[in-house]
Short mmCIF file of C-alpha atoms in Angstrom, two decimals:
data_model
loop_
_atom_site.label_atom_id
_atom_site.label_comp_id
_atom_site.label_asym_id
_atom_site.label_seq_id
_atom_site.Cartn_x
_atom_site.Cartn_y
_atom_site.Cartn_z
CA MET A 30 0.27 -0.12 0.11
CA SER A 31 1.63 3.27 -0.65
CA MET A 32 1.60 6.63 0.77
CA ALA A 33 -0.14 7.73 -2.91
CA ASP A 34 -3.42 5.11 -2.24
CA GLU A 35 -3.87 6.01 1.23
CA ASN A 36 -3.78 9.88 0.39
CA TRP A 37 -7.01 9.42 -2.07
CA MET A 38 -8.56 6.74 -0.27
CA ARG A 39 -8.69 9.81 2.32
CA ARG A 40 -10.46 11.64 -0.37
CA ALA A 41 -12.86 8.93 -1.07
CA LEU A 42 -13.29 8.38 3.31
CA GLN A 43 -14.31 12.53 2.77
CA LEU A 44 -17.03 11.42 -0.28
CA ALA A 45 -18.41 8.33 1.48
CA ALA A 46 -18.93 10.80 4.80
CA GLN A 47 -20.78 13.64 2.01
CA ALA A 48 -23.02 10.68 0.67
CA GLU A 49 -24.07 9.33 4.84
CA ALA A 50 -24.70 13.07 5.37
CA ALA A 51 -27.04 12.84 2.25
CA GLY A 52 -28.71 10.01 3.84
CA GLU A 53 -26.84 7.52 1.72
CA VAL A 54 -25.22 4.42 2.42
CA PRO A 55 -21.57 6.16 3.37
CA VAL A 56 -19.61 4.47 -0.06
CA GLY A 57 -16.66 7.05 -1.55
CA ALA A 58 -15.22 6.90 -5.55
CA VAL A 59 -12.35 8.44 -6.56
CA ILE A 60 -10.97 8.18 -10.21
CA VAL A 61 -7.20 9.20 -10.56
CA LYS A 62 -4.90 9.66 -13.68
CA ASN A 63 -1.02 10.03 -13.92
CA ASP A 64 -1.39 10.81 -9.72
CA ALA A 65 -4.48 13.79 -10.69
CA LEU A 66 -8.02 13.96 -9.58
CA VAL A 67 -9.90 12.80 -12.69
CA ALA A 68 -13.56 12.50 -11.15
CA GLU A 69 -14.78 11.23 -8.42
CA GLY A 70 -18.40 10.63 -6.60
CA PHE A 71 -20.20 9.40 -3.87
CA ASN A 72 -23.00 7.01 -3.30
CA GLN A 73 -26.52 8.61 -4.74
CA PRO A 74 -29.14 5.89 -5.72
CA ILE A 75 -31.63 7.58 -3.28
CA GLY A 76 -31.52 10.70 -3.71
CA ALA A 77 -31.34 10.12 -7.62
CA ASN A 78 -33.58 7.30 -8.21
CA ASP A 79 -31.69 5.68 -9.65
CA ALA A 80 -30.28 1.80 -8.95
CA THR A 81 -26.86 2.34 -10.85
CA ALA A 82 -26.00 6.19 -9.08
CA HIS A 83 -23.97 3.90 -6.81
CA ALA A 84 -20.04 5.78 -6.14
CA GLU A 85 -18.18 4.23 -8.70
CA ILE A 86 -20.57 4.37 -11.77
CA VAL A 87 -21.26 8.57 -10.37
CA ALA A 88 -17.08 8.95 -10.63
CA LEU A 89 -16.79 6.69 -14.40
CA ARG A 90 -19.72 8.81 -15.67
CA ARG A 91 -17.75 12.10 -14.55
CA ALA A 92 -14.63 10.65 -15.58
CA GLY A 93 -15.57 9.48 -19.27
CA GLU A 94 -17.26 13.42 -19.48
CA ALA A 95 -13.70 14.87 -18.23
CA LEU A 96 -11.66 13.09 -20.19
CA GLY A 97 -13.84 12.74 -23.57
CA ASN A 98 -13.63 8.93 -23.72
CA TYR A 99 -15.57 5.96 -21.70
CA ARG A 100 -12.08 4.43 -21.69
CA LEU A 101 -10.08 4.93 -19.08
CA VAL A 102 -6.86 3.67 -19.88
CA ASP A 103 -4.73 4.53 -17.62
CA THR A 104 -6.63 5.12 -13.83
CA THR A 105 -7.02 4.15 -10.67
CA LEU A 106 -10.16 4.30 -9.27
CA TYR A 107 -10.84 3.84 -5.40
CA VAL A 108 -13.42 3.11 -3.40
CA THR A 109 -14.47 2.72 0.12
CA LEU A 110 -15.99 -0.57 -0.49
CA GLU A 111 -15.42 -3.72 -2.48
CA PRO A 112 -17.61 -2.93 -5.83
CA CYS A 113 -20.20 -4.77 -6.81
CA ALA A 114 -20.76 -7.20 -9.39
CA MET A 115 -22.06 -3.82 -11.13
CA CYS A 116 -19.92 -1.57 -10.36
CA VAL A 117 -17.08 -4.01 -11.67
CA GLY A 118 -18.74 -4.49 -14.97
CA ALA A 119 -18.88 -1.51 -15.66
CA MET A 120 -14.94 -1.05 -14.75
CA ILE A 121 -14.16 -3.81 -16.86
CA HIS A 122 -15.77 -2.15 -19.68
CA ALA A 123 -14.18 0.88 -18.99
CA ARG A 124 -11.16 -0.47 -19.23
CA VAL A 125 -10.09 0.67 -15.55
CA SER A 126 -5.95 -0.12 -15.19
CA LYS A 127 -5.79 -0.60 -11.00
CA VAL A 128 -9.58 -0.56 -8.61
CA VAL A 129 -8.00 0.08 -4.74
CA PHE A 130 -10.41 -0.35 -1.84
CA GLY A 131 -11.50 -0.02 1.60
CA THR A 132 -13.28 -2.58 3.09
CA SER A 133 -14.64 -6.54 1.80
CA ASP A 134 -18.23 -6.44 1.40
CA PRO A 135 -19.04 -10.49 2.13
CA ARG A 136 -22.44 -10.06 0.76
CA THR A 137 -22.36 -8.36 -3.04
CA GLY A 138 -18.70 -8.14 -3.26
CA ALA A 139 -17.73 -9.00 -6.73
CA LEU A 140 -13.65 -8.31 -6.26
CA GLY A 141 -13.33 -11.23 -3.95
CA GLY A 142 -15.93 -10.59 -0.90
CA ALA A 143 -18.96 -12.60 -2.64
CA PHE A 144 -17.21 -13.41 -5.21
CA ASP A 145 -14.65 -12.50 -7.66
CA LEU A 146 -16.06 -11.49 -11.51
CA LEU A 147 -12.55 -11.54 -13.18
CA GLN A 148 -11.51 -15.28 -12.39
CA ALA A 149 -14.94 -15.52 -14.47
CA GLY A 150 -12.12 -15.97 -17.36
CA ASN A 151 -14.09 -14.94 -20.25
CA HIS A 152 -13.27 -11.07 -19.94
CA ASN A 153 -10.58 -9.22 -22.42
CA HIS A 154 -9.65 -6.82 -19.97
CA ARG A 155 -8.46 -7.15 -16.36
CA PHE A 156 -7.59 -4.51 -13.82
CA GLU A 157 -4.66 -4.99 -10.93
CA VAL A 158 -6.82 -5.41 -7.27
CA VAL A 159 -5.73 -3.57 -4.15
CA SER A 160 -7.63 -4.35 -1.09
CA GLY A 161 -7.39 -3.46 2.59
CA VAL A 162 -6.44 0.25 2.08
CA LEU A 163 -7.59 2.09 4.89
CA ALA A 164 -9.88 -0.57 5.37
CA ASP A 165 -10.70 -0.10 9.30
CA ASN A 166 -12.30 3.47 8.43
CA SER A 167 -14.36 2.48 5.94
CA ARG A 168 -15.82 -0.29 7.40
CA GLU A 169 -16.21 1.47 11.36
CA MET A 170 -18.32 4.33 9.24
CA LEU A 171 -20.73 1.43 7.47
CA GLN A 172 -20.99 0.42 10.11
CA ASN A 173 -21.64 2.74 12.25
CA PHE A 174 -24.11 4.19 9.70
CA PHE A 175 -26.08 1.00 9.58
CA ARG A 176 -26.14 0.62 13.04
CA ALA A 177 -27.69 4.02 13.42
CA ARG A 178 -30.00 3.17 10.73
CA ARG A 179 -31.45 0.14 13.23
CA LYS A 180 -32.13 2.07 15.91
CA ARG A 181 -34.65 3.63 14.33
#
């Protein structure tokens, strides 16, 4: 884990806090190219009335707009929670080079938590995966969020 990975993950955690403040599940995502911010996003399916408005998808859409291309070659996507199958599929199609995530998701994580979509073998693109970057911070934020919701 590099210092750059930790720094970008801290930004993703700040975005996750914005999602939480909006009543969304606290997940944040950042896309970087050549150590420069390209785009960012946070969970907003409730506010947007859009099941696809996961932090990663929001960031991917914004990165495509910023770079003028849906192919995000040589980019790294940082996200606080292990991506789901929808998000991993979008990352494959976008040709993201590396995905760095915080905490694993044993229920819906598609990079090893529940299953590993990259191991399907039929994809024409694979990306590097780094897990566990500031995992305790991400896990704690999610646990506190769901604990508070159960108390309502």
